[in-house]
Amino acid sequence: MGTPAATPPDLFDAEHQALEAARAVYLAHDAAAHISCRQALGDLLASYERLLRETRRLVRRSDRAELEMNQLNMRLQDLAAQLEFRANHDPLTGVLNRAAIIEQVNRQLQRGGLSLIVLDIDFFKRVNDSFGHPMGDRVILGVVACLKAIVPPQCQIGRVGGEEFTVVLPGEKLDMGRQVAESLRVAIEAHPFDLPDGSGITASFGLSHVEAGGSFDSAYGLADEALYLAKRGGRNRVCVAEGSAPSSPAA
């Protein structure tokens, strides 16, 4: 058998003992006791009992208020976390939104270099126009699932436009960025999007690398130029920006 739970100490034990001692004197049958003194002691006992009951009630109310306050603080903390998440994340996909990605890139570039992948879903307008926006949302979620399955955990995924995404690779050089981008391209091409006409989905990729001291604008501008070359070169390919000059399209 377990040890019985200890009874919590009575905060008013001393007052309770004083009350019982006074009650014993009050109940004692002493013929010599003056009637007025006995009446005064009775009044004092009644007042003290009322005071003790009210104090206990106030303590219980205070305990309940403290519990409710703690619960309210926990709810406020949860709400603050939800609001912060919504402020920094895309509501459809749950990845970082454009403002959060810009902040992440600029913060990382204060400490070191990074590679930035910019990808755009090919012919996405056709999906929305032919099959409706709900199917377009399914395609976007499928692309994000491919990104999450491949992008290393220390990297960040962001949605910077309707069908445009970024992947931030802190400290990675172009060779590693190219490998990640190519893996993403293959994964998206092979993913079963289940479009009504049986067609598939592909994406085009631009990749840049910026050293410490750069900015999101410079990293994104270079990657976006490379993405444009990938689109112009036939789509479903990765193009890399070397410095300020993007490389030629390569399948």
Coordinates of N, CA and C in Angstrom, one line a residue:
M1 N 0.8 -1.2 0.0 CA 0.0 0.0 0.0 C 0.9 1.2 0.0
G2 N 0.4 2.3 -0.7 CA 1.2 3.5 -0.8 C 1.1 4.3 0.5
T3 N 2.0 5.2 0.7 CA 2.0 6.1 1.8 C 0.8 7.1 1.7
P4 N 0.0 7.2 2.8 CA -1.1 8.2 2.7 C -0.6 9.6 2.4
A5 N -1.4 10.3 1.7 CA -1.0 11.7 1.3 C -1.0 12.5 2.6
A6 N 0.0 13.4 2.8 CA 0.1 14.2 4.0 C -0.9 15.3 4.0
T7 N -1.5 15.5 5.1 CA -2.5 16.6 5.2 C -1.9 17.9 5.2
P8 N -2.3 18.8 4.3 CA -1.7 20.1 4.2 C -1.8 20.9 5.6
P9 N -0.8 21.6 6.0 CA -0.8 22.4 7.2 C -1.9 23.4 7.2
D10 N -2.6 23.6 8.4 CA -3.6 24.5 8.5 C -3.0 25.9 8.8
L11 N -3.3 26.9 7.9 CA -2.7 28.2 8.1 C -3.2 28.9 9.3
F12 N -4.3 28.4 9.8 CA -5.0 29.1 11.0 C -5.0 28.2 12.2
D13 N -4.0 27.4 12.3 CA -3.9 26.4 13.5 C -3.8 27.2 14.8
A14 N -3.0 28.2 14.9 CA -2.8 28.9 16.1 C -4.1 29.7 16.5
E15 N -4.7 30.3 15.5 CA -6.0 30.9 15.8 C -7.1 30.0 16.2
H16 N -7.1 28.8 15.6 CA -8.1 27.8 15.9 C -7.8 27.3 17.4
Q17 N -6.6 27.1 17.8 CA -6.3 26.7 19.2 C -6.7 27.8 20.2
A18 N -6.5 29.1 19.8 CA -6.9 30.1 20.7 C -8.4 30.2 20.8
L19 N -9.1 29.9 19.7 CA -10.5 29.9 19.7 C -11.1 28.8 20.6
E20 N -10.5 27.6 20.5 CA -10.9 26.5 21.3 C -10.7 26.8 22.8
A21 N -9.5 27.4 23.1 CA -9.3 27.7 24.6 C -10.3 28.7 25.1
A22 N -10.6 29.7 24.2 CA -11.6 30.7 24.7 C -12.9 30.1 24.9
R23 N -13.3 29.2 23.9 CA -14.6 28.5 24.1 C -14.6 27.7 25.3
A24 N -13.5 27.0 25.7 CA -13.5 26.2 27.0 C -13.8 27.1 28.2
V25 N -13.2 28.3 28.2 CA -13.4 29.2 29.3 C -14.8 29.7 29.3
Y26 N -15.4 29.9 28.1 CA -16.7 30.4 28.0 C -17.7 29.4 28.5
L27 N -17.5 28.1 28.2 CA -18.4 27.0 28.6 C -18.2 26.6 30.1
A28 N -17.2 27.0 30.7 CA -16.9 26.6 32.1 C -18.0 27.2 33.0
H29 N -18.5 26.4 33.9 CA -19.6 26.9 34.8 C -18.9 27.4 36.1
D30 N -18.6 28.6 36.1 CA -18.0 29.3 37.2 C -19.0 30.3 37.8
A31 N -19.6 30.0 38.9 CA -20.6 30.8 39.5 C -20.0 32.2 39.8
A32 N -18.7 32.3 40.1 CA -18.1 33.5 40.5 C -17.9 34.4 39.3
A33 N -18.0 33.9 38.1 CA -17.7 34.7 36.9 C -18.8 35.8 36.7
H34 N -18.3 37.0 36.4 CA -19.2 38.1 36.3 C -19.9 37.9 35.0
I35 N -21.3 38.2 35.0 CA -22.1 38.0 33.9 C -21.6 38.8 32.7
S36 N -21.3 40.1 32.9 CA -20.9 41.0 31.8 C -19.6 40.5 31.2
C37 N -18.7 40.0 32.0 CA -17.4 39.4 31.4 C -17.7 38.2 30.5
R38 N -18.6 37.4 30.9 CA -19.0 36.2 30.1 C -19.7 36.6 28.8
Q39 N -20.5 37.7 28.9 CA -21.2 38.1 27.7 C -20.1 38.7 26.7
A40 N -19.2 39.5 27.2 CA -18.1 40.1 26.4 C -17.3 39.0 25.7
L41 N -17.0 37.9 26.5 CA -16.2 36.8 25.9 C -17.0 36.1 24.8
G42 N -18.3 35.9 25.0 CA -19.2 35.3 24.0 C -19.2 36.1 22.7
D43 N -19.3 37.4 22.9 CA -19.3 38.3 21.7 C -18.0 38.2 21.0
L44 N -16.9 38.2 21.8 CA -15.6 38.1 21.2 C -15.4 36.8 20.4
L45 N -15.9 35.6 20.9 CA -15.9 34.4 20.3 C -16.6 34.4 19.0
A46 N -17.8 35.0 19.0 CA -18.7 35.0 17.8 C -18.0 35.8 16.7
S47 N -17.4 37.0 17.1 CA -16.7 37.8 16.1 C -15.5 37.2 15.6
Y48 N -14.7 36.5 16.4 CA -13.5 35.8 16.0 C -13.9 34.7 15.0
E49 N -14.9 33.9 15.3 CA -15.3 32.9 14.4 C -15.7 33.4 13.1
R50 N -16.5 34.5 13.1 CA -16.9 35.1 11.8 C -15.6 35.6 11.0
L51 N -14.7 36.2 11.7 CA -13.4 36.6 11.1 C -12.7 35.5 10.5
L52 N -12.6 34.4 11.2 CA -11.9 33.2 10.8 C -12.5 32.6 9.6
R53 N -13.9 32.5 9.6 CA -14.6 31.9 8.4 C -14.4 32.8 7.2
E54 N -14.5 34.1 7.4 CA -14.3 35.0 6.2 C -12.9 35.0 5.7
T55 N -11.9 34.9 6.6 CA -10.5 34.8 6.1 C -10.3 33.5 5.3
R56 N -10.8 32.4 5.8 CA -10.7 31.1 5.1 C -11.4 31.2 3.7
R57 N -12.5 31.9 3.6 CA -13.2 32.1 2.4 C -12.4 32.9 1.4
L58 N -11.8 34.0 1.9 CA -10.9 34.8 1.1 C -9.7 34.1 0.6
V59 N -9.1 33.2 1.4 CA -8.0 32.5 1.0 C -8.4 31.5 -0.1
R60 N -9.5 30.8 0.0 CA -10.0 29.9 -1.0 C -10.2 30.7 -2.3
R61 N -10.8 31.9 -2.2 CA -11.1 32.7 -3.4 C -9.8 33.1 -4.0
S62 N -8.8 33.5 -3.2 CA -7.5 33.9 -3.7 C -6.8 32.7 -4.4
D63 N -6.9 31.5 -3.9 CA -6.3 30.3 -4.5 C -7.0 30.1 -5.9
R64 N -8.3 30.2 -5.9 CA -9.0 30.0 -7.2 C -8.6 31.1 -8.2
A65 N -8.5 32.3 -7.7 CA -8.1 33.4 -8.6 C -6.7 33.2 -9.2
E66 N -5.8 32.7 -8.3 CA -4.4 32.4 -8.7 C -4.4 31.3 -9.8
L67 N -5.2 30.3 -9.6 CA -5.3 29.2 -10.5 C -5.8 29.7 -11.9
E68 N -6.9 30.5 -11.8 CA -7.5 31.0 -13.0 C -6.5 32.0 -13.8
M69 N -5.7 32.7 -13.0 CA -4.7 33.6 -13.6 C -3.7 32.8 -14.3
N70 N -3.2 31.7 -13.6 CA -2.2 30.9 -14.3 C -2.7 30.3 -15.6
Q71 N -4.0 29.8 -15.5 CA -4.6 29.2 -16.7 C -4.7 30.3 -17.8
L72 N -5.1 31.5 -17.4 CA -5.2 32.6 -18.4 C -3.9 32.9 -19.0
N73 N -2.8 33.0 -18.2 CA -1.5 33.2 -18.7 C -1.1 32.2 -19.7
M74 N -1.4 30.9 -19.4 CA -1.0 29.8 -20.4 C -1.8 30.0 -21.7
R75 N -3.1 30.4 -21.6 CA -3.8 30.6 -22.8 C -3.3 31.8 -23.6
L76 N -2.9 32.9 -22.9 CA -2.3 34.0 -23.6 C -1.0 33.7 -24.2
Q77 N -0.2 32.8 -23.6 CA 1.1 32.4 -24.2 C 0.8 31.6 -25.5
D78 N -0.2 30.7 -25.4 CA -0.5 29.9 -26.6 C -1.0 30.8 -27.7
L79 N -1.9 31.8 -27.3 CA -2.4 32.7 -28.3 C -1.2 33.5 -29.0
A80 N -0.3 34.0 -28.1 CA 0.8 34.8 -28.7 C 1.7 33.9 -29.6
A81 N 1.8 32.6 -29.3 CA 2.6 31.7 -30.2 C 1.9 31.5 -31.5
Q82 N 0.5 31.4 -31.4 CA -0.3 31.2 -32.6 C -0.2 32.5 -33.5
L83 N -0.3 33.7 -32.9 CA -0.2 34.9 -33.6 C 1.2 35.1 -34.3
E84 N 2.2 34.7 -33.5 CA 3.6 34.8 -34.1 C 3.7 33.9 -35.3
F85 N 3.2 32.7 -35.1 CA 3.3 31.7 -36.2 C 2.6 32.2 -37.5
R86 N 1.3 32.8 -37.2 CA 0.6 33.3 -38.4 C 1.2 34.5 -39.0
A87 N 1.9 35.3 -38.2 CA 2.6 36.4 -38.8 C 3.8 36.1 -39.6
N88 N 4.4 34.9 -39.4 CA 5.6 34.5 -40.1 C 5.4 33.4 -41.1
H89 N 4.3 32.8 -41.2 CA 4.1 31.6 -42.0 C 2.9 31.8 -43.0
D90 N 3.1 31.1 -44.1 CA 2.0 31.1 -45.2 C 0.8 30.3 -44.7
P91 N -0.4 30.8 -44.8 CA -1.5 30.1 -44.2 C -1.9 28.8 -44.9
L92 N -1.6 28.7 -46.2 CA -1.9 27.5 -46.9 C -0.9 26.4 -46.7
T93 N 0.3 26.7 -46.8 CA 1.4 25.7 -46.7 C 2.1 25.5 -45.4
G94 N 2.0 26.5 -44.6 CA 2.7 26.4 -43.3 C 4.2 26.8 -43.4
V95 N 4.8 27.0 -44.6 CA 6.2 27.4 -44.7 C 6.3 28.9 -44.4
L96 N 7.5 29.4 -44.3 CA 7.7 30.8 -44.0 C 7.1 31.7 -45.1
N97 N 6.6 32.9 -44.7 CA 6.1 33.8 -45.8 C 7.2 34.7 -46.2
R98 N 7.0 35.6 -47.2 CA 8.0 36.4 -47.8 C 8.7 37.3 -46.8
A99 N 8.0 37.9 -45.9 CA 8.6 38.8 -44.9 C 9.6 38.0 -44.0
A100 N 9.1 36.8 -43.6 CA 10.0 36.0 -42.7 C 11.2 35.5 -43.4
I101 N 11.1 35.2 -44.7 CA 12.3 34.7 -45.4 C 13.3 35.9 -45.6
I102 N 12.8 37.0 -45.9 CA 13.7 38.2 -46.1 C 14.4 38.4 -44.8
E103 N 13.7 38.4 -43.7 CA 14.4 38.5 -42.4 C 15.4 37.5 -42.1
Q104 N 15.1 36.2 -42.4 CA 16.0 35.1 -42.2 C 17.3 35.3 -43.0
V105 N 17.1 35.6 -44.3 CA 18.3 35.8 -45.2 C 19.2 36.9 -44.7
N106 N 18.6 38.0 -44.4 CA 19.4 39.2 -44.0 C 20.1 38.9 -42.7
R107 N 19.4 38.2 -41.8 CA 20.1 37.8 -40.5 C 21.2 36.9 -40.7
Q108 N 21.0 35.9 -41.6 CA 22.1 34.9 -41.9 C 23.3 35.6 -42.5
L109 N 23.0 36.5 -43.4 CA 24.1 37.2 -44.1 C 24.9 38.1 -43.2
Q110 N 24.4 38.4 -42.0 CA 25.2 39.1 -41.0 C 26.3 38.2 -40.4
R111 N 26.1 36.9 -40.5 CA 27.0 35.9 -39.9 C 27.8 35.2 -40.9
G112 N 27.3 35.0 -42.1 CA 28.1 34.2 -43.1 C 27.3 34.2 -44.4
G113 N 27.9 33.4 -45.3 CA 27.3 33.3 -46.6 C 26.1 32.3 -46.7
L114 N 25.5 32.3 -47.8 CA 24.4 31.3 -48.0 C 24.1 31.1 -49.5
S115 N 23.5 30.0 -49.8 CA 22.9 29.8 -51.2 C 21.4 30.0 -51.1
L116 N 20.9 30.5 -52.2 CA 19.4 30.7 -52.2 C 18.9 30.1 -53.5
I117 N 17.9 29.2 -53.3 CA 17.2 28.6 -54.4 C 15.8 29.3 -54.6
V118 N 15.5 29.7 -55.8 CA 14.2 30.3 -56.1 C 13.6 29.3 -57.2
L119 N 12.4 28.8 -56.9 CA 11.7 27.9 -57.8 C 10.3 28.4 -58.1
D120 N 9.9 28.1 -59.3 CA 8.6 28.5 -59.8 C 7.9 27.3 -60.5
I121 N 6.7 27.1 -60.1 CA 5.9 25.9 -60.7 C 5.6 26.3 -62.2
D122 N 6.0 25.4 -63.1 CA 5.8 25.6 -64.5 C 4.3 25.5 -64.9
F123 N 3.9 26.5 -65.7 CA 2.5 26.5 -66.3 C 1.5 26.4 -65.2
F124 N 1.7 27.0 -64.1 CA 0.7 26.9 -63.0 C -0.6 27.5 -63.3
K125 N -0.6 28.6 -64.1 CA -1.8 29.3 -64.5 C -2.7 28.3 -65.2
R126 N -2.2 27.4 -66.0 CA -3.0 26.4 -66.7 C -3.7 25.5 -65.7
V127 N -3.1 25.2 -64.6 CA -3.8 24.3 -63.6 C -5.0 25.0 -63.0
N128 N -4.8 26.3 -62.6 CA -5.9 27.0 -62.1 C -7.0 27.3 -63.1
D129 N -6.6 27.6 -64.3 CA -7.6 27.9 -65.3 C -8.4 26.7 -65.8
S130 N -7.7 25.6 -65.9 CA -8.3 24.3 -66.4 C -9.1 23.6 -65.3
F131 N -8.5 23.5 -64.1 CA -9.1 22.6 -63.1 C -9.6 23.4 -61.8
G132 N -9.4 24.7 -61.7 CA -9.9 25.4 -60.6 C -8.8 25.6 -59.5
H133 N -9.1 26.6 -58.7 CA -8.1 26.9 -57.6 C -7.9 25.9 -56.6
P134 N -9.0 25.1 -56.2 CA -8.7 24.0 -55.2 C -7.7 23.0 -55.7
M135 N -7.7 22.7 -57.0 CA -6.7 21.8 -57.6 C -5.4 22.5 -57.6
G136 N -5.4 23.8 -57.8 CA -4.1 24.6 -57.7 C -3.5 24.5 -56.3
D137 N -4.4 24.6 -55.3 CA -3.9 24.5 -53.9 C -3.3 23.1 -53.7
R138 N -3.9 22.1 -54.2 CA -3.4 20.8 -54.0 C -2.0 20.6 -54.7
V139 N -1.8 21.2 -55.8 CA -0.5 21.2 -56.5 C 0.5 21.9 -55.6
I140 N 0.2 23.1 -55.1 CA 1.1 23.8 -54.3 C 1.5 23.0 -53.0
L141 N 0.5 22.4 -52.4 CA 0.8 21.5 -51.2 C 1.7 20.3 -51.6
G142 N 1.4 19.8 -52.8 CA 2.3 18.7 -53.2 C 3.7 19.1 -53.4
V143 N 3.9 20.3 -54.0 CA 5.3 20.8 -54.2 C 5.9 21.0 -52.9
V144 N 5.2 21.6 -51.9 CA 5.8 21.8 -50.6 C 6.1 20.5 -49.9
A145 N 5.3 19.5 -50.1 CA 5.6 18.2 -49.5 C 7.0 17.7 -50.1
C146 N 7.2 17.9 -51.4 CA 8.5 17.5 -52.0 C 9.6 18.3 -51.4
L147 N 9.4 19.6 -51.2 CA 10.5 20.4 -50.6 C 10.8 19.9 -49.2
K148 N 9.8 19.7 -48.4 CA 10.0 19.3 -47.0 C 10.7 17.9 -46.9
A149 N 10.5 17.1 -47.9 CA 11.1 15.7 -47.8 C 12.5 15.8 -48.2
I150 N 13.0 16.8 -48.8 CA 14.4 16.8 -49.3 C 15.3 17.9 -48.7
V151 N 14.7 19.1 -48.4 CA 15.5 20.2 -47.9 C 16.0 19.8 -46.5
P152 N 17.3 20.0 -46.3 CA 17.9 19.7 -45.0 C 17.2 20.5 -43.8
P153 N 17.2 19.9 -42.6 CA 16.4 20.5 -41.5 C 16.9 21.8 -41.1
Q154 N 18.2 22.1 -41.3 CA 18.8 23.4 -40.9 C 18.5 24.5 -41.9
C155 N 17.8 24.2 -42.9 CA 17.5 25.2 -44.0 C 16.0 25.6 -43.8
Q156 N 15.7 26.7 -44.5 CA 14.3 27.3 -44.4 C 13.7 27.3 -45.8
I157 N 12.4 27.0 -45.8 CA 11.5 27.0 -47.0 C 10.6 28.2 -46.9
G158 N 10.4 28.9 -47.9 CA 9.5 30.1 -47.9 C 8.7 30.1 -49.2
R159 N 7.5 30.7 -49.0 CA 6.6 31.0 -50.2 C 6.6 32.5 -50.4
V160 N 7.2 32.9 -51.5 CA 7.4 34.3 -51.8 C 6.4 34.8 -52.8
G161 N 5.6 34.0 -53.4 CA 4.6 34.4 -54.4 C 3.6 33.3 -54.5
G162 N 2.6 33.5 -55.4 CA 1.6 32.5 -55.6 C 2.1 31.1 -55.8
E163 N 3.0 30.9 -56.8 CA 3.6 29.6 -57.1 C 5.1 29.6 -57.1
E164 N 5.6 30.6 -56.3 CA 7.1 30.8 -56.3 C 7.6 30.5 -54.8
F165 N 8.6 29.8 -54.7 CA 9.2 29.4 -53.4 C 10.7 29.7 -53.3
T166 N 11.2 29.8 -52.1 CA 12.6 29.9 -51.9 C 13.1 28.8 -50.9
V167 N 14.3 28.4 -51.1 CA 15.0 27.6 -50.1 C 16.3 28.2 -49.7
V168 N 16.4 28.5 -48.4 CA 17.6 29.2 -47.9 C 18.6 28.1 -47.3
L169 N 19.8 28.1 -47.9 CA 20.8 27.1 -47.5 C 21.9 27.8 -46.8
P170 N 21.9 28.0 -45.5 CA 22.9 28.8 -44.8 C 24.3 28.1 -44.9
G171 N 25.3 28.9 -45.3 CA 26.7 28.5 -45.4 C 27.0 27.6 -46.6
E172 N 26.0 27.2 -47.3 CA 26.2 26.2 -48.4 C 26.8 26.9 -49.7
K173 N 27.7 26.2 -50.3 CA 28.3 26.7 -51.6 C 27.4 26.3 -52.7
L174 N 27.7 26.8 -53.9 CA 26.9 26.6 -55.1 C 26.7 25.1 -55.4
D175 N 27.8 24.3 -55.2 CA 27.8 22.9 -55.6 C 26.7 22.2 -54.8
M176 N 26.7 22.4 -53.5 CA 25.7 21.8 -52.6 C 24.3 22.3 -53.0
G177 N 24.2 23.6 -53.2 CA 22.9 24.2 -53.6 C 22.4 23.6 -54.9
R178 N 23.3 23.3 -55.8 CA 22.9 22.7 -57.1 C 22.4 21.3 -56.9
Q179 N 23.0 20.6 -56.0 CA 22.6 19.2 -55.7 C 21.2 19.2 -55.1
V180 N 20.9 20.1 -54.2 CA 19.6 20.2 -53.5 C 18.6 20.6 -54.6
A181 N 18.9 21.6 -55.4 CA 17.9 22.1 -56.4 C 17.6 20.9 -57.4
E182 N 18.6 20.2 -57.8 CA 18.4 19.1 -58.8 C 17.5 18.0 -58.1
S183 N 17.8 17.7 -56.9 CA 17.0 16.7 -56.2 C 15.5 17.1 -56.1
L184 N 15.3 18.4 -55.8 CA 14.0 18.9 -55.7 C 13.3 18.9 -57.1
R185 N 14.0 19.2 -58.1 CA 13.4 19.2 -59.5 C 13.0 17.8 -59.8
V186 N 13.8 16.8 -59.6 CA 13.4 15.4 -59.9 C 12.3 15.0 -59.1
A187 N 12.2 15.3 -57.8 CA 11.1 14.9 -56.9 C 9.8 15.5 -57.4
I188 N 9.8 16.8 -57.7 CA 8.5 17.4 -58.2 C 8.1 16.7 -59.5
E189 N 9.0 16.5 -60.4 CA 8.7 15.9 -61.7 C 8.1 14.5 -61.5
A190 N 8.5 13.8 -60.5 CA 8.1 12.4 -60.3 C 6.8 12.3 -59.4
H191 N 6.5 13.4 -58.7 CA 5.4 13.4 -57.7 C 4.0 13.2 -58.4
P192 N 3.2 12.3 -57.9 CA 1.9 12.1 -58.5 C 0.9 13.1 -58.0
F193 N 0.7 14.1 -58.8 CA -0.3 15.2 -58.5 C -1.7 14.9 -58.8
D194 N -1.9 13.8 -59.5 CA -3.3 13.4 -59.9 C -4.2 14.4 -60.5
L195 N -3.6 15.1 -61.5 CA -4.4 16.1 -62.2 C -5.5 15.4 -63.1
P196 N -6.6 16.0 -63.3 CA -7.7 15.3 -64.0 C -7.3 14.8 -65.4
D197 N -6.4 15.5 -66.1 CA -6.0 15.1 -67.4 C -4.8 14.2 -67.4
G198 N -4.3 13.8 -66.2 CA -3.2 12.9 -66.1 C -1.8 13.5 -66.3
S199 N -1.8 14.8 -66.6 CA -0.5 15.5 -66.8 C 0.3 15.6 -65.5
G200 N 1.6 15.9 -65.6 CA 2.4 16.1 -64.5 C 2.7 17.5 -64.2
I201 N 3.5 17.7 -63.2 CA 3.9 19.1 -62.8 C 5.4 19.1 -62.7
T202 N 6.0 20.2 -63.2 CA 7.4 20.4 -63.1 C 7.7 21.8 -62.5
A203 N 8.9 22.1 -62.2 CA 9.3 23.4 -61.7 C 10.7 23.8 -62.3
S204 N 10.9 25.1 -62.4 CA 12.1 25.7 -62.8 C 12.9 26.3 -61.6
F205 N 14.2 26.3 -61.7 CA 15.0 26.7 -60.5 C 16.1 27.7 -60.9
G206 N 16.2 28.7 -60.0 CA 17.4 29.6 -60.1 C 18.1 29.5 -58.8
L207 N 19.5 29.5 -58.9 CA 20.3 29.4 -57.7 C 21.4 30.4 -57.6
S208 N 21.6 31.0 -56.5 CA 22.6 32.0 -56.3 C 23.4 31.7 -55.0
H209 N 24.6 32.3 -54.9 CA 25.3 32.3 -53.6 C 25.8 33.7 -53.3
V210 N 25.6 34.1 -52.0 CA 26.1 35.4 -51.6 C 26.9 35.2 -50.3
E211 N 28.0 35.9 -50.3 CA 28.9 35.9 -49.1 C 28.3 36.8 -48.0
A212 N 28.9 36.7 -46.8 CA 28.5 37.5 -45.7 C 28.6 39.0 -46.0
G213 N 27.7 39.7 -45.6 CA 27.6 41.2 -45.9 C 26.7 41.5 -47.0
G214 N 26.2 40.5 -47.7 CA 25.2 40.7 -48.8 C 23.8 41.0 -48.2
S215 N 22.8 40.9 -49.1 CA 21.4 41.2 -48.7 C 20.5 40.2 -49.4
F216 N 19.3 40.2 -48.9 CA 18.3 39.4 -49.6 C 18.1 39.9 -51.0
D217 N 18.0 41.2 -51.2 CA 17.8 41.7 -52.6 C 18.9 41.2 -53.5
S218 N 20.1 41.2 -53.1 CA 21.2 40.7 -54.0 C 21.1 39.2 -54.3
A219 N 20.9 38.4 -53.2 CA 20.7 37.0 -53.4 C 19.5 36.6 -54.2
Y220 N 18.4 37.3 -53.9 CA 17.2 37.0 -54.7 C 17.3 37.5 -56.1
G221 N 17.9 38.6 -56.3 CA 18.0 39.2 -57.7 C 18.8 38.3 -58.6
L222 N 19.9 37.7 -58.1 CA 20.7 36.8 -58.9 C 20.0 35.5 -59.1
A223 N 19.3 35.0 -58.1 CA 18.6 33.7 -58.3 C 17.4 33.9 -59.2
D224 N 16.8 35.0 -59.2 CA 15.7 35.3 -60.1 C 16.1 35.4 -61.5
E225 N 17.3 36.0 -61.7 CA 17.8 36.1 -63.1 C 18.1 34.7 -63.6
A226 N 18.7 33.8 -62.8 CA 18.9 32.4 -63.2 C 17.6 31.7 -63.4
L227 N 16.6 32.0 -62.6 CA 15.3 31.3 -62.8 C 14.7 31.8 -64.2
Y228 N 14.9 33.0 -64.5 CA 14.4 33.5 -65.8 C 15.1 32.7 -67.0
L229 N 16.4 32.5 -66.8 CA 17.1 31.7 -67.9 C 16.5 30.3 -67.9
A230 N 16.2 29.7 -66.8 CA 15.7 28.4 -66.8 C 14.3 28.3 -67.5
K231 N 13.5 29.3 -67.2 CA 12.2 29.4 -67.9 C 12.4 29.6 -69.4
R232 N 13.3 30.5 -69.8 CA 13.5 30.7 -71.2 C 14.2 29.6 -71.9
G233 N 14.9 28.8 -71.2 CA 15.6 27.6 -71.7 C 14.8 26.4 -71.9
G234 N 13.5 26.4 -71.5 CA 12.7 25.2 -71.7 C 12.0 24.7 -70.4
R235 N 12.3 25.4 -69.3 CA 11.7 25.0 -68.0 C 12.1 23.6 -67.5
N236 N 11.7 23.3 -66.3 CA 12.1 22.0 -65.7 C 13.6 21.8 -65.7
R237 N 14.3 22.8 -65.2 CA 15.8 22.8 -65.2 C 16.3 23.7 -64.1
V238 N 17.6 23.5 -63.8 CA 18.2 24.3 -62.7 C 19.3 25.2 -63.4
C239 N 19.2 26.5 -63.2 CA 20.3 27.4 -63.7 C 20.9 28.1 -62.5
V240 N 22.2 28.3 -62.6 CA 23.0 28.8 -61.4 C 23.6 30.2 -61.8
A241 N 23.4 31.1 -60.9 CA 24.0 32.4 -61.1 C 25.4 32.5 -60.5
E242 N 26.4 32.7 -61.3 CA 27.8 32.8 -60.9 C 28.1 34.3 -60.7
G243 N 28.2 34.7 -59.5 CA 28.4 36.1 -59.2 C 27.3 36.9 -59.7
S244 N 27.6 37.9 -60.6 CA 26.5 38.7 -61.1 C 26.0 38.2 -62.5
A245 N 26.6 37.1 -63.0 CA 26.3 36.6 -64.3 C 25.7 35.2 -64.2
P246 N 24.4 35.0 -64.4 CA 23.9 33.6 -64.4 C 24.5 32.8 -65.4
S247 N 24.6 31.5 -65.1 CA 25.2 30.5 -66.1 C 24.1 30.2 -67.1
S248 N 24.6 29.6 -68.2 CA 23.6 29.2 -69.3 C 22.7 28.1 -68.8
P249 N 21.5 28.0 -69.4 CA 20.6 27.0 -68.9 C 21.2 25.6 -69.2
A250 N 21.0 24.7 -68.2 CA 21.5 23.3 -68.3 C 20.4 22.4 -67.9
A251 N 20.1 21.4 -68.7 CA 19.0 20.5 -68.3 C 19.4 19.7 -67.1

